[in-house]
Amino acid sequence: MKNLLVLPPNFCAEQGACAFVNPFTSYALIQRALSYKSKGVLNLAANSSLGHMVNKLSKYFGLNCLNVIRGNQNRVDEMKKQFENEFVISQDSQDFSNQIKQLSEQLSINICFDPIGGSITGQVFNNLPQKSVVIIYGSLSGKDIEGINGVQVRWGQKRLEGLTVINWMNEQREQDLEKAKEFIKNNLDTIFKTKIYKAYSFNDVQDAIQECIKIGGGQGYFGKTIKETLAISALTAREEIQNIVRQHNAWIEDRQLYLVMEYCDHNLSDISKNIPVYKQSIFFQIFLKDSIICILKIQCIQTQLKPENMLYHSKQNKFKIADFGLTLVSHKDQLYSNIQEGDSRYIAQELLNYQAEIDLKKADIYSLGISIYQLLIGENLPLNGEEWIELRGNINGNIIDQKLKNQNKELVHIIKQMMHSDPEMRPSTQEILDSIYFKTELLNEIKWQKIKKNNLENEIQNLIIKNSIKRNNSL
């Protein structure tokens, strides 16, 4: 019960999920600074959720706070307004070291809260006043601390300390910990309120993890993403590429990636629900053809194929693939290993074998096949369990035949081939296009168009006869 925080009745679940680690850590940091009789603190990574809490707590307890962010001067000016604090600087500034030295003296700062590590720790440490303390409470950089000048330790009498919230809580007297809990509980809607980026259900935990990887990846991740986005933009600008959602522009703002993309009316999941049964076969034939042609032409491996990422452009009557966040450029006959997999409901089983060399084109074929299977049965696919295994097992398993028993036989046959447990037994993109399914559907469409033409000609002929009779009667 010692490490338990009881939330107020009817408290927002999303905020409740954020009500422990960051609030207690920020509170513990400020209490450490107060215990050292500090008049000011240096707040690294100030634009994080925890950094915002430190800024607010400093103001509450009467401490000066120098906030350090990343970005240009426009970003600094913007964050001054957001923090309601004029003391904001950028670690990307060429004058960063001098700013630390001058403002630390001006604001009587001798405590630094550092969640980053790496070279910035040494840079800040060396420019703080004598007898300063840098409190390490994270390692976002993923690098060892470096660059600390030994003279600053010996003659400057500076030191490093560490802090974890669990250790801090265990060190507190019971009455002090209860006081902390009460303070946090009473300020969850103000000082400790968290900006919720996005909420996921438990069933979408895989997507949530992927999003955390993106957000935690920092500038390196975003730089790579921007390059990939611009590459896709250049690719879709080619006239012959018509089955990818076009991307016109991309930029990063407030650690979020923004895309300007071609507008499509629906995704595959939505539109398939409104297709009459008698039109389903030709609908899936068009969709499958467009998707296969897309994969064939662009020579890319998507690894995130699923109905939500397959969009429909009604004016062009075309299906287009979107979300190339996990795309790889495909080189002929190249195999891959250690691939970042996509949604577990749609991935081929071989993608879970991280060390094996994998033909990702065949993995995309599986994802395409199981996506059509899902739309035909009208049910959600399993995230795991026996059915998940059966859908990736023997091609002759009863589950596919049983659930698709009333569907077009040629379509069922090609879906089973695409979902084969052995990647080498799955058809290539060209083999799918050359299959009897497409030829049969094409012949059926030709016959249907001929019937429509004959019906239209008959209607025109009947209309001519009626008009002729009317003219004769009028005479």
Short mmCIF file of C-alpha atoms in Angstrom, two decimals:
data_model
loop_
_atom_site.label_atom_id
_atom_site.label_comp_id
_atom_site.label_asym_id
_atom_site.label_seq_id
_atom_site.Cartn_x
_atom_site.Cartn_y
_atom_site.Cartn_z
CA MET A 1 0.00 0.00 0.00
CA LYS A 2 2.98 2.32 0.48
CA ASN A 3 3.43 2.92 -3.25
CA LEU A 4 -0.29 3.19 -4.01
CA LEU A 5 -1.97 6.46 -5.07
CA VAL A 6 -5.76 6.52 -4.69
CA LEU A 7 -7.29 8.64 -7.45
CA PRO A 8 -10.34 10.90 -6.95
CA PRO A 9 -13.78 9.42 -7.86
CA ASN A 10 -14.66 9.53 -11.60
CA PHE A 11 -11.14 10.67 -12.47
CA CYS A 12 -10.23 10.53 -16.18
CA ALA A 13 -8.71 7.11 -16.97
CA GLU A 14 -6.19 8.53 -19.46
CA GLN A 15 -4.92 11.05 -16.90
CA GLY A 16 -4.98 8.36 -14.23
CA ALA A 17 -2.58 6.25 -16.30
CA CYS A 18 -0.13 9.18 -16.17
CA ALA A 19 -0.64 10.01 -12.49
CA PHE A 20 2.24 8.11 -10.89
CA VAL A 21 5.75 8.05 -12.39
CA ASN A 22 6.04 11.60 -13.77
CA PRO A 23 4.23 13.39 -10.92
CA PHE A 24 6.18 11.59 -8.19
CA THR A 25 9.50 11.95 -10.04
CA SER A 26 9.06 15.70 -10.60
CA TYR A 27 7.94 16.16 -6.99
CA ALA A 28 10.96 14.16 -5.74
CA LEU A 29 13.36 16.26 -7.85
CA ILE A 30 12.00 19.52 -6.48
CA GLN A 31 12.10 18.19 -2.90
CA ARG A 32 15.75 17.23 -3.43
CA ALA A 33 16.51 20.77 -4.65
CA LEU A 34 14.69 22.30 -1.67
CA SER A 35 16.60 20.07 0.75
CA TYR A 36 19.85 21.49 -0.71
CA LYS A 37 18.61 25.07 -0.07
CA SER A 38 18.80 25.76 -3.80
CA LYS A 39 17.27 28.96 -5.18
CA GLY A 40 17.05 27.75 -8.77
CA VAL A 41 17.11 24.65 -10.96
CA LEU A 42 18.22 23.84 -14.49
CA ASN A 43 15.54 21.76 -16.24
CA LEU A 44 16.87 19.69 -19.18
CA ALA A 45 14.37 18.19 -21.68
CA ALA A 46 11.94 20.80 -20.40
CA ASN A 47 9.40 20.20 -23.17
CA SER A 48 8.70 16.66 -21.97
CA SER A 49 5.61 16.01 -19.84
CA LEU A 50 7.81 15.69 -16.76
CA GLY A 51 9.76 18.82 -17.75
CA HIS A 52 6.52 20.83 -17.82
CA MET A 53 5.70 19.55 -14.33
CA VAL A 54 9.13 20.62 -13.04
CA ASN A 55 8.59 24.12 -14.46
CA LYS A 56 5.19 24.42 -12.72
CA LEU A 57 6.47 22.97 -9.43
CA SER A 58 9.43 25.37 -9.41
CA LYS A 59 7.04 28.28 -9.70
CA TYR A 60 4.81 26.83 -6.95
CA PHE A 61 7.73 26.44 -4.50
CA GLY A 62 9.34 29.78 -5.40
CA LEU A 63 12.38 28.43 -7.29
CA ASN A 64 13.94 30.01 -10.36
CA CYS A 65 13.77 27.61 -13.31
CA LEU A 66 15.92 27.69 -16.44
CA ASN A 67 14.26 25.48 -19.06
CA VAL A 68 16.35 23.83 -21.78
CA ILE A 69 14.68 22.64 -24.99
CA ARG A 70 15.68 21.77 -28.57
CA GLY A 71 14.96 23.98 -31.59
CA ASN A 72 15.63 27.40 -33.09
CA GLN A 73 14.95 30.86 -31.65
CA ASN A 74 11.34 30.85 -32.86
CA ARG A 75 10.80 27.67 -30.89
CA VAL A 76 12.42 29.24 -27.81
CA ASP A 77 10.12 32.28 -28.04
CA GLU A 78 7.10 30.02 -28.45
CA MET A 79 8.03 27.95 -25.38
CA LYS A 80 8.57 31.07 -23.24
CA LYS A 81 4.86 31.82 -23.72
CA GLN A 82 3.86 28.22 -23.12
CA PHE A 83 5.96 27.91 -19.96
CA GLU A 84 4.98 31.43 -18.81
CA ASN A 85 8.68 31.74 -18.06
CA GLU A 86 11.16 34.04 -19.81
CA PHE A 87 14.11 31.78 -18.99
CA VAL A 88 14.14 29.28 -21.87
CA ILE A 89 17.22 28.39 -23.95
CA SER A 90 17.99 25.85 -26.68
CA GLN A 91 20.70 23.23 -26.37
CA ASP A 92 21.10 23.56 -30.17
CA SER A 93 22.31 27.16 -29.78
CA GLN A 94 25.97 27.82 -30.60
CA ASP A 95 26.12 29.91 -27.43
CA PHE A 96 24.59 27.20 -25.22
CA SER A 97 27.58 26.80 -22.86
CA ASN A 98 27.87 30.54 -22.23
CA GLN A 99 24.13 30.83 -21.67
CA ILE A 100 24.31 28.07 -19.03
CA LYS A 101 27.21 29.82 -17.28
CA GLN A 102 25.68 33.31 -17.30
CA LEU A 103 22.06 32.42 -16.46
CA SER A 104 23.06 29.94 -13.73
CA GLU A 105 24.92 32.75 -11.96
CA GLN A 106 22.08 35.21 -12.56
CA LEU A 107 19.36 32.84 -11.27
CA SER A 108 21.42 31.30 -8.42
CA ILE A 109 21.12 27.83 -9.97
CA ASN A 110 23.22 25.03 -8.49
CA ILE A 111 20.97 22.04 -9.24
CA CYS A 112 20.41 20.45 -12.66
CA PHE A 113 17.77 17.81 -13.46
CA ASP A 114 19.10 15.62 -16.29
CA PRO A 115 17.06 12.86 -18.00
CA ILE A 116 19.30 12.78 -21.11
CA GLY A 117 22.87 11.70 -20.38
CA GLY A 118 25.56 11.50 -23.05
CA SER A 119 27.66 14.54 -23.95
CA ILE A 120 25.15 17.18 -22.81
CA THR A 121 25.63 16.09 -19.18
CA GLY A 122 29.32 16.95 -19.33
CA GLN A 123 28.66 20.20 -21.19
CA VAL A 124 26.19 21.38 -18.55
CA PHE A 125 28.23 20.05 -15.61
CA ASN A 126 31.36 21.97 -16.68
CA ASN A 127 29.48 25.29 -16.94
CA LEU A 128 27.47 25.22 -13.71
CA PRO A 129 28.63 27.24 -10.65
CA GLN A 130 30.83 25.72 -7.95
CA LYS A 131 29.29 23.10 -5.63
CA SER A 132 26.54 22.34 -8.14
CA VAL A 133 24.78 18.97 -8.31
CA VAL A 134 23.54 17.26 -11.49
CA ILE A 135 20.75 14.80 -10.66
CA ILE A 136 20.46 12.03 -13.26
CA TYR A 137 16.93 10.61 -13.51
CA GLY A 138 17.00 9.17 -17.05
CA SER A 139 19.17 8.34 -20.06
CA LEU A 140 17.13 9.36 -23.11
CA SER A 141 20.24 9.66 -25.28
CA GLY A 142 21.01 5.98 -24.74
CA LYS A 143 24.68 6.94 -24.33
CA ASP A 144 27.15 6.91 -21.45
CA ILE A 145 27.83 10.20 -19.68
CA GLU A 146 30.90 11.85 -21.18
CA GLY A 147 32.92 15.07 -21.21
CA ILE A 148 33.07 15.76 -17.46
CA ASN A 149 36.16 17.79 -16.58
CA GLY A 150 37.97 16.34 -13.56
CA VAL A 151 39.04 19.83 -12.47
CA GLN A 152 35.35 20.73 -12.06
CA VAL A 153 34.93 17.75 -9.71
CA ARG A 154 38.07 18.40 -7.63
CA TRP A 155 38.26 22.18 -7.49
CA GLY A 156 34.69 23.01 -8.40
CA GLN A 157 33.39 20.50 -5.82
CA LYS A 158 30.60 19.48 -8.19
CA ARG A 159 29.01 16.04 -8.19
CA LEU A 160 26.56 13.71 -9.93
CA GLU A 161 23.64 12.03 -8.15
CA GLY A 162 20.99 9.58 -9.29
CA LEU A 163 17.27 9.42 -8.61
CA THR A 164 14.60 6.79 -9.24
CA VAL A 165 11.09 7.35 -7.99
CA ILE A 166 10.73 3.93 -6.30
CA ASN A 167 13.95 4.34 -4.31
CA TRP A 168 12.90 7.85 -3.34
CA MET A 169 9.50 6.64 -2.10
CA ASN A 170 11.09 3.84 -0.09
CA GLU A 171 13.44 6.35 1.59
CA GLN A 172 10.62 8.66 2.76
CA ARG A 173 9.09 8.69 6.19
CA GLU A 174 5.45 7.58 6.14
CA GLN A 175 4.09 11.04 6.96
CA ASP A 176 6.23 12.70 4.27
CA LEU A 177 5.11 10.20 1.65
CA GLU A 178 1.45 10.70 2.57
CA LYS A 179 1.99 14.44 2.29
CA ALA A 180 3.43 13.93 -1.21
CA LYS A 181 0.49 11.74 -2.25
CA GLU A 182 -2.03 14.29 -0.98
CA PHE A 183 -0.24 17.13 -2.79
CA ILE A 184 -0.13 15.20 -6.06
CA LYS A 185 -3.75 14.06 -5.76
CA ASN A 186 -4.92 17.65 -5.19
CA ASN A 187 -2.99 18.96 -8.21
CA LEU A 188 -3.63 16.29 -10.85
CA ASP A 189 -5.77 18.71 -12.88
CA THR A 190 -3.24 21.54 -12.71
CA ILE A 191 0.47 21.05 -12.03
CA PHE A 192 0.48 17.35 -12.94
CA LYS A 193 -1.99 17.38 -15.83
CA THR A 194 -0.54 15.50 -18.81
CA LYS A 195 -1.09 16.30 -22.47
CA ILE A 196 -2.43 13.02 -23.90
CA TYR A 197 -0.97 12.41 -27.33
CA LYS A 198 -3.15 9.42 -28.16
CA ALA A 199 -5.09 6.72 -26.29
CA TYR A 200 -5.03 3.05 -27.33
CA SER A 201 -7.17 0.12 -26.28
CA PHE A 202 -5.43 -2.98 -24.92
CA ASN A 203 -6.11 -4.79 -28.21
CA ASP A 204 -4.03 -2.15 -30.02
CA VAL A 205 -1.04 -2.47 -27.71
CA GLN A 206 1.25 -3.31 -30.66
CA ASP A 207 0.39 0.00 -32.35
CA ALA A 208 0.96 1.82 -29.05
CA ILE A 209 4.43 0.28 -28.72
CA GLN A 210 5.33 1.29 -32.28
CA GLU A 211 4.19 4.86 -31.53
CA CYS A 212 6.32 4.97 -28.36
CA ILE A 213 9.33 3.84 -30.39
CA LYS A 214 8.73 6.70 -32.81
CA ILE A 215 8.29 9.33 -30.09
CA GLY A 216 11.26 8.03 -28.09
CA GLY A 217 13.47 7.89 -31.18
CA GLY A 218 14.15 11.62 -31.05
CA GLN A 219 15.67 13.62 -33.87
CA GLY A 220 17.44 10.59 -35.37
CA TYR A 221 14.16 8.79 -35.88
CA PHE A 222 12.37 11.85 -37.26
CA GLY A 223 15.24 12.69 -39.60
CA LYS A 224 15.11 9.18 -41.02
CA THR A 225 11.32 9.37 -41.30
CA ILE A 226 11.45 12.69 -43.16
CA LYS A 227 13.91 11.20 -45.67
CA GLU A 228 11.67 8.17 -46.18
CA THR A 229 8.63 10.43 -46.59
CA LEU A 230 10.35 12.60 -49.18
CA ALA A 231 11.47 9.46 -51.04
CA ILE A 232 7.86 8.22 -51.14
CA SER A 233 6.77 11.70 -52.33
CA ALA A 234 9.24 11.52 -55.19
CA LEU A 235 8.11 7.99 -56.01
CA THR A 236 4.40 8.87 -56.12
CA ALA A 237 5.11 11.88 -58.32
CA ARG A 238 5.89 9.46 -61.16
CA GLU A 239 2.95 9.31 -63.54
CA GLU A 240 2.92 5.52 -63.80
CA ILE A 241 2.61 5.07 -60.02
CA GLN A 242 -1.12 5.42 -59.33
CA ASN A 243 -1.72 2.94 -56.51
CA ILE A 244 0.09 4.70 -53.65
CA VAL A 245 -1.47 7.54 -51.69
CA ARG A 246 0.49 10.58 -52.81
CA GLN A 247 2.46 12.52 -50.21
CA HIS A 248 2.95 16.19 -51.06
CA ASN A 249 4.83 17.54 -48.06
CA ALA A 250 6.13 16.65 -44.59
CA TRP A 251 7.49 18.49 -41.58
CA ILE A 252 8.15 18.05 -37.84
CA GLU A 253 6.53 20.29 -35.25
CA ASP A 254 6.47 19.79 -31.47
CA ARG A 255 8.01 16.30 -31.90
CA GLN A 256 5.16 15.22 -34.18
CA LEU A 257 5.38 14.36 -37.86
CA TYR A 258 2.84 16.08 -40.12
CA LEU A 259 2.04 14.88 -43.66
CA VAL A 260 0.10 16.52 -46.48
CA MET A 261 -1.40 13.58 -48.39
CA GLU A 262 -3.75 12.87 -51.24
CA TYR A 263 -7.39 12.69 -50.12
CA CYS A 264 -9.10 9.30 -50.41
CA ASP A 265 -12.76 8.77 -49.51
CA HIS A 266 -12.65 5.45 -47.65
CA ASN A 267 -10.44 2.68 -46.39
CA LEU A 268 -11.00 -0.92 -47.40
CA SER A 269 -12.66 -1.90 -44.11
CA ASP A 270 -15.35 0.77 -44.42
CA ILE A 271 -16.21 0.43 -48.08
CA SER A 272 -16.33 -3.38 -48.10
CA LYS A 273 -19.16 -3.35 -45.54
CA ASN A 274 -21.44 -1.55 -48.02
CA ILE A 275 -20.74 -3.73 -51.07
CA PRO A 276 -23.71 -5.91 -52.12
CA VAL A 277 -22.98 -9.65 -52.21
CA TYR A 278 -23.42 -9.86 -55.99
CA LYS A 279 -20.72 -7.19 -56.48
CA GLN A 280 -18.18 -8.54 -53.98
CA SER A 281 -16.30 -10.74 -56.42
CA ILE A 282 -15.55 -7.97 -58.91
CA PHE A 283 -14.82 -5.58 -56.00
CA PHE A 284 -12.11 -7.84 -54.58
CA GLN A 285 -10.79 -8.52 -58.07
CA ILE A 286 -10.25 -4.77 -58.62
CA PHE A 287 -8.74 -4.34 -55.16
CA LEU A 288 -6.39 -7.30 -55.48
CA LYS A 289 -5.26 -6.25 -58.95
CA ASP A 290 -4.56 -2.66 -57.86
CA SER A 291 -2.63 -3.82 -54.77
CA ILE A 292 -0.55 -6.37 -56.65
CA ILE A 293 0.28 -3.90 -59.42
CA CYS A 294 1.35 -1.39 -56.77
CA ILE A 295 3.72 -3.86 -55.05
CA LEU A 296 5.03 -5.01 -58.44
CA LYS A 297 5.73 -1.54 -59.83
CA ILE A 298 7.27 0.27 -56.88
CA GLN A 299 9.62 -2.54 -55.81
CA CYS A 300 9.01 -1.71 -52.15
CA ILE A 301 8.12 -3.93 -49.21
CA GLN A 302 5.41 -2.41 -47.04
CA THR A 303 5.33 -4.76 -43.95
CA GLN A 304 2.22 -2.93 -42.67
CA LEU A 305 -0.41 -4.15 -45.15
CA LYS A 306 -3.88 -4.26 -43.59
CA PRO A 307 -7.38 -3.00 -44.54
CA GLU A 308 -6.98 0.28 -42.63
CA ASN A 309 -3.94 1.16 -44.79
CA MET A 310 -5.64 0.33 -48.10
CA LEU A 311 -7.62 3.36 -49.23
CA TYR A 312 -10.17 3.90 -52.00
CA HIS A 313 -10.26 6.94 -54.31
CA SER A 314 -13.81 7.00 -55.68
CA LYS A 315 -13.20 9.59 -58.42
CA GLN A 316 -10.36 7.51 -59.84
CA ASN A 317 -12.04 4.19 -58.94
CA LYS A 318 -8.69 2.99 -57.60
CA PHE A 319 -7.40 1.37 -54.44
CA LYS A 320 -4.21 2.86 -53.00
CA ILE A 321 -1.77 1.73 -50.32
CA ALA A 322 -0.98 4.17 -47.49
CA ASP A 323 1.20 4.27 -44.33
CA PHE A 324 4.69 3.49 -45.55
CA GLY A 325 6.17 4.04 -42.07
CA LEU A 326 7.74 0.55 -42.09
CA THR A 327 8.58 0.43 -45.80
CA LEU A 328 11.82 -1.00 -47.15
CA VAL A 329 13.19 -0.60 -50.66
CA SER A 330 13.24 -4.03 -52.27
CA HIS A 331 16.30 -5.23 -54.15
CA LYS A 332 16.00 -8.20 -56.44
CA ASP A 333 16.31 -11.55 -54.63
CA GLN A 334 17.41 -9.82 -51.42
CA LEU A 335 16.52 -11.43 -48.08
CA TYR A 336 16.15 -9.53 -44.80
CA SER A 337 16.56 -10.27 -41.09
CA ASN A 338 15.76 -8.41 -37.83
CA ILE A 339 12.76 -6.70 -39.39
CA GLN A 340 10.44 -4.45 -37.39
CA GLU A 341 7.12 -6.25 -37.80
CA GLY A 342 3.72 -4.59 -38.17
CA ASP A 343 0.24 -5.46 -36.85
CA SER A 344 0.25 -8.99 -35.38
CA ARG A 345 -3.20 -9.72 -36.85
CA TYR A 346 -1.87 -9.52 -40.40
CA ILE A 347 1.80 -10.52 -40.24
CA ALA A 348 3.15 -13.75 -41.64
CA GLN A 349 4.57 -16.14 -39.05
CA GLU A 350 8.10 -16.06 -40.46
CA LEU A 351 8.40 -12.37 -39.49
CA LEU A 352 8.54 -13.45 -35.84
CA ASN A 353 11.74 -15.38 -36.49
CA TYR A 354 14.01 -12.37 -35.99
CA GLN A 355 17.28 -14.06 -36.89
CA ALA A 356 16.14 -15.88 -40.04
CA GLU A 357 16.55 -14.43 -43.52
CA ILE A 358 13.10 -13.61 -44.85
CA ASP A 359 11.60 -12.90 -48.27
CA LEU A 360 9.51 -9.89 -47.30
CA LYS A 361 7.72 -9.79 -50.65
CA LYS A 362 6.12 -13.12 -49.74
CA ALA A 363 5.30 -11.75 -46.28
CA ASP A 364 3.43 -8.89 -47.96
CA ILE A 365 1.55 -11.45 -50.09
CA TYR A 366 0.42 -13.19 -46.89
CA SER A 367 -0.76 -9.89 -45.36
CA LEU A 368 -2.73 -9.09 -48.50
CA GLY A 369 -4.33 -12.54 -48.52
CA ILE A 370 -5.39 -12.50 -44.87
CA SER A 371 -6.76 -8.95 -45.28
CA ILE A 372 -9.15 -10.15 -48.00
CA TYR A 373 -9.98 -13.22 -45.88
CA GLN A 374 -10.97 -10.94 -42.98
CA LEU A 375 -13.20 -8.79 -45.19
CA LEU A 376 -14.94 -11.84 -46.65
CA ILE A 377 -15.75 -13.36 -43.24
CA GLY A 378 -16.70 -9.98 -41.74
CA GLU A 379 -14.98 -10.70 -38.41
CA ASN A 380 -12.03 -9.28 -36.49
CA LEU A 381 -8.83 -11.30 -36.76
CA PRO A 382 -7.23 -12.73 -33.58
CA LEU A 383 -4.17 -11.08 -32.04
CA ASN A 384 -2.89 -14.48 -30.84
CA GLY A 385 -4.14 -17.87 -29.68
CA GLU A 386 -5.19 -21.10 -31.43
CA GLU A 387 -7.03 -19.45 -34.33
CA TRP A 388 -4.02 -17.17 -34.97
CA ILE A 389 -1.81 -20.27 -35.21
CA GLU A 390 -4.31 -22.14 -37.40
CA LEU A 391 -4.47 -19.26 -39.88
CA ARG A 392 -0.70 -19.58 -40.28
CA GLY A 393 -0.60 -23.37 -40.30
CA ASN A 394 -1.28 -26.02 -42.92
CA ILE A 395 -2.93 -24.69 -46.08
CA ASN A 396 -5.48 -27.55 -45.91
CA GLY A 397 -6.72 -26.49 -42.47
CA ASN A 398 -10.48 -26.50 -42.10
CA ILE A 399 -10.83 -22.92 -40.88
CA ILE A 400 -10.32 -21.19 -44.26
CA ASP A 401 -12.48 -23.66 -46.21
CA GLN A 402 -15.19 -23.56 -43.56
CA LYS A 403 -15.45 -19.78 -43.29
CA LEU A 404 -15.20 -19.14 -47.04
CA LYS A 405 -17.41 -22.03 -48.22
CA ASN A 406 -19.96 -19.69 -49.88
CA GLN A 407 -17.41 -17.51 -51.68
CA ASN A 408 -16.08 -17.54 -55.25
CA LYS A 409 -14.02 -20.74 -55.56
CA GLU A 410 -11.25 -19.17 -57.64
CA LEU A 411 -10.92 -16.32 -55.13
CA VAL A 412 -10.81 -18.75 -52.19
CA HIS A 413 -8.14 -20.81 -53.97
CA ILE A 414 -5.88 -17.82 -54.52
CA ILE A 415 -6.39 -16.58 -50.92
CA LYS A 416 -5.33 -19.99 -49.60
CA GLN A 417 -2.24 -19.88 -51.80
CA MET A 418 -1.39 -16.39 -50.56
CA MET A 419 -1.80 -17.55 -46.93
CA HIS A 420 0.33 -20.68 -47.34
CA SER A 421 2.47 -21.44 -44.28
CA ASP A 422 5.53 -21.95 -46.50
CA PRO A 423 6.57 -18.58 -48.01
CA GLU A 424 8.11 -20.30 -51.05
CA MET A 425 4.73 -21.85 -51.88
CA ARG A 426 3.00 -18.48 -52.00
CA PRO A 427 2.52 -17.05 -55.49
CA SER A 428 4.53 -14.09 -56.74
CA THR A 429 2.77 -10.88 -57.72
CA GLN A 430 2.98 -11.79 -61.40
CA GLU A 431 1.64 -15.30 -60.78
CA ILE A 432 -1.39 -13.81 -59.03
CA LEU A 433 -2.07 -11.50 -61.97
CA ASP A 434 -1.76 -14.46 -64.36
CA SER A 435 -4.03 -16.70 -62.27
CA ILE A 436 -7.29 -18.22 -63.51
CA TYR A 437 -9.14 -16.01 -61.02
CA PHE A 438 -8.28 -12.82 -62.86
CA LYS A 439 -8.92 -14.39 -66.27
CA THR A 440 -12.30 -15.75 -65.15
CA GLU A 441 -13.33 -12.45 -63.62
CA LEU A 442 -12.19 -10.58 -66.71
CA LEU A 443 -14.27 -12.86 -68.95
CA ASN A 444 -17.26 -12.44 -66.62
CA GLU A 445 -16.85 -8.68 -66.71
CA ILE A 446 -16.68 -8.72 -70.53
CA LYS A 447 -19.86 -10.82 -70.65
CA TRP A 448 -21.57 -8.49 -68.20
CA GLN A 449 -20.60 -5.42 -70.23
CA LYS A 450 -21.96 -7.09 -73.38
CA ILE A 451 -25.26 -7.79 -71.61
CA LYS A 452 -25.43 -4.17 -70.45
CA LYS A 453 -24.67 -3.02 -74.01
CA ASN A 454 -27.43 -5.23 -75.46
CA ASN A 455 -29.90 -4.03 -72.85
CA LEU A 456 -29.02 -0.42 -73.59
CA GLU A 457 -29.40 -0.96 -77.34
CA ASN A 458 -32.81 -2.58 -76.76
CA GLU A 459 -33.92 0.34 -74.60
CA ILE A 460 -32.82 2.81 -77.28
CA GLN A 461 -34.63 0.82 -79.98
CA ASN A 462 -37.81 0.69 -77.89
CA LEU A 463 -37.56 4.43 -77.28
CA ILE A 464 -37.22 5.07 -81.03
CA ILE A 465 -40.28 2.92 -81.73
CA LYS A 466 -42.33 4.71 -79.04
CA ASN A 467 -41.39 8.12 -80.42
CA SER A 468 -42.25 6.99 -83.95
CA ILE A 469 -45.67 5.75 -82.81
CA LYS A 470 -46.33 9.06 -81.01
CA ARG A 471 -45.49 11.04 -84.15
CA ASN A 472 -47.78 8.87 -86.30
CA ASN A 473 -50.63 9.23 -83.81
CA SER A 474 -50.24 13.00 -83.76
CA LEU A 475 -50.56 13.10 -87.53
#
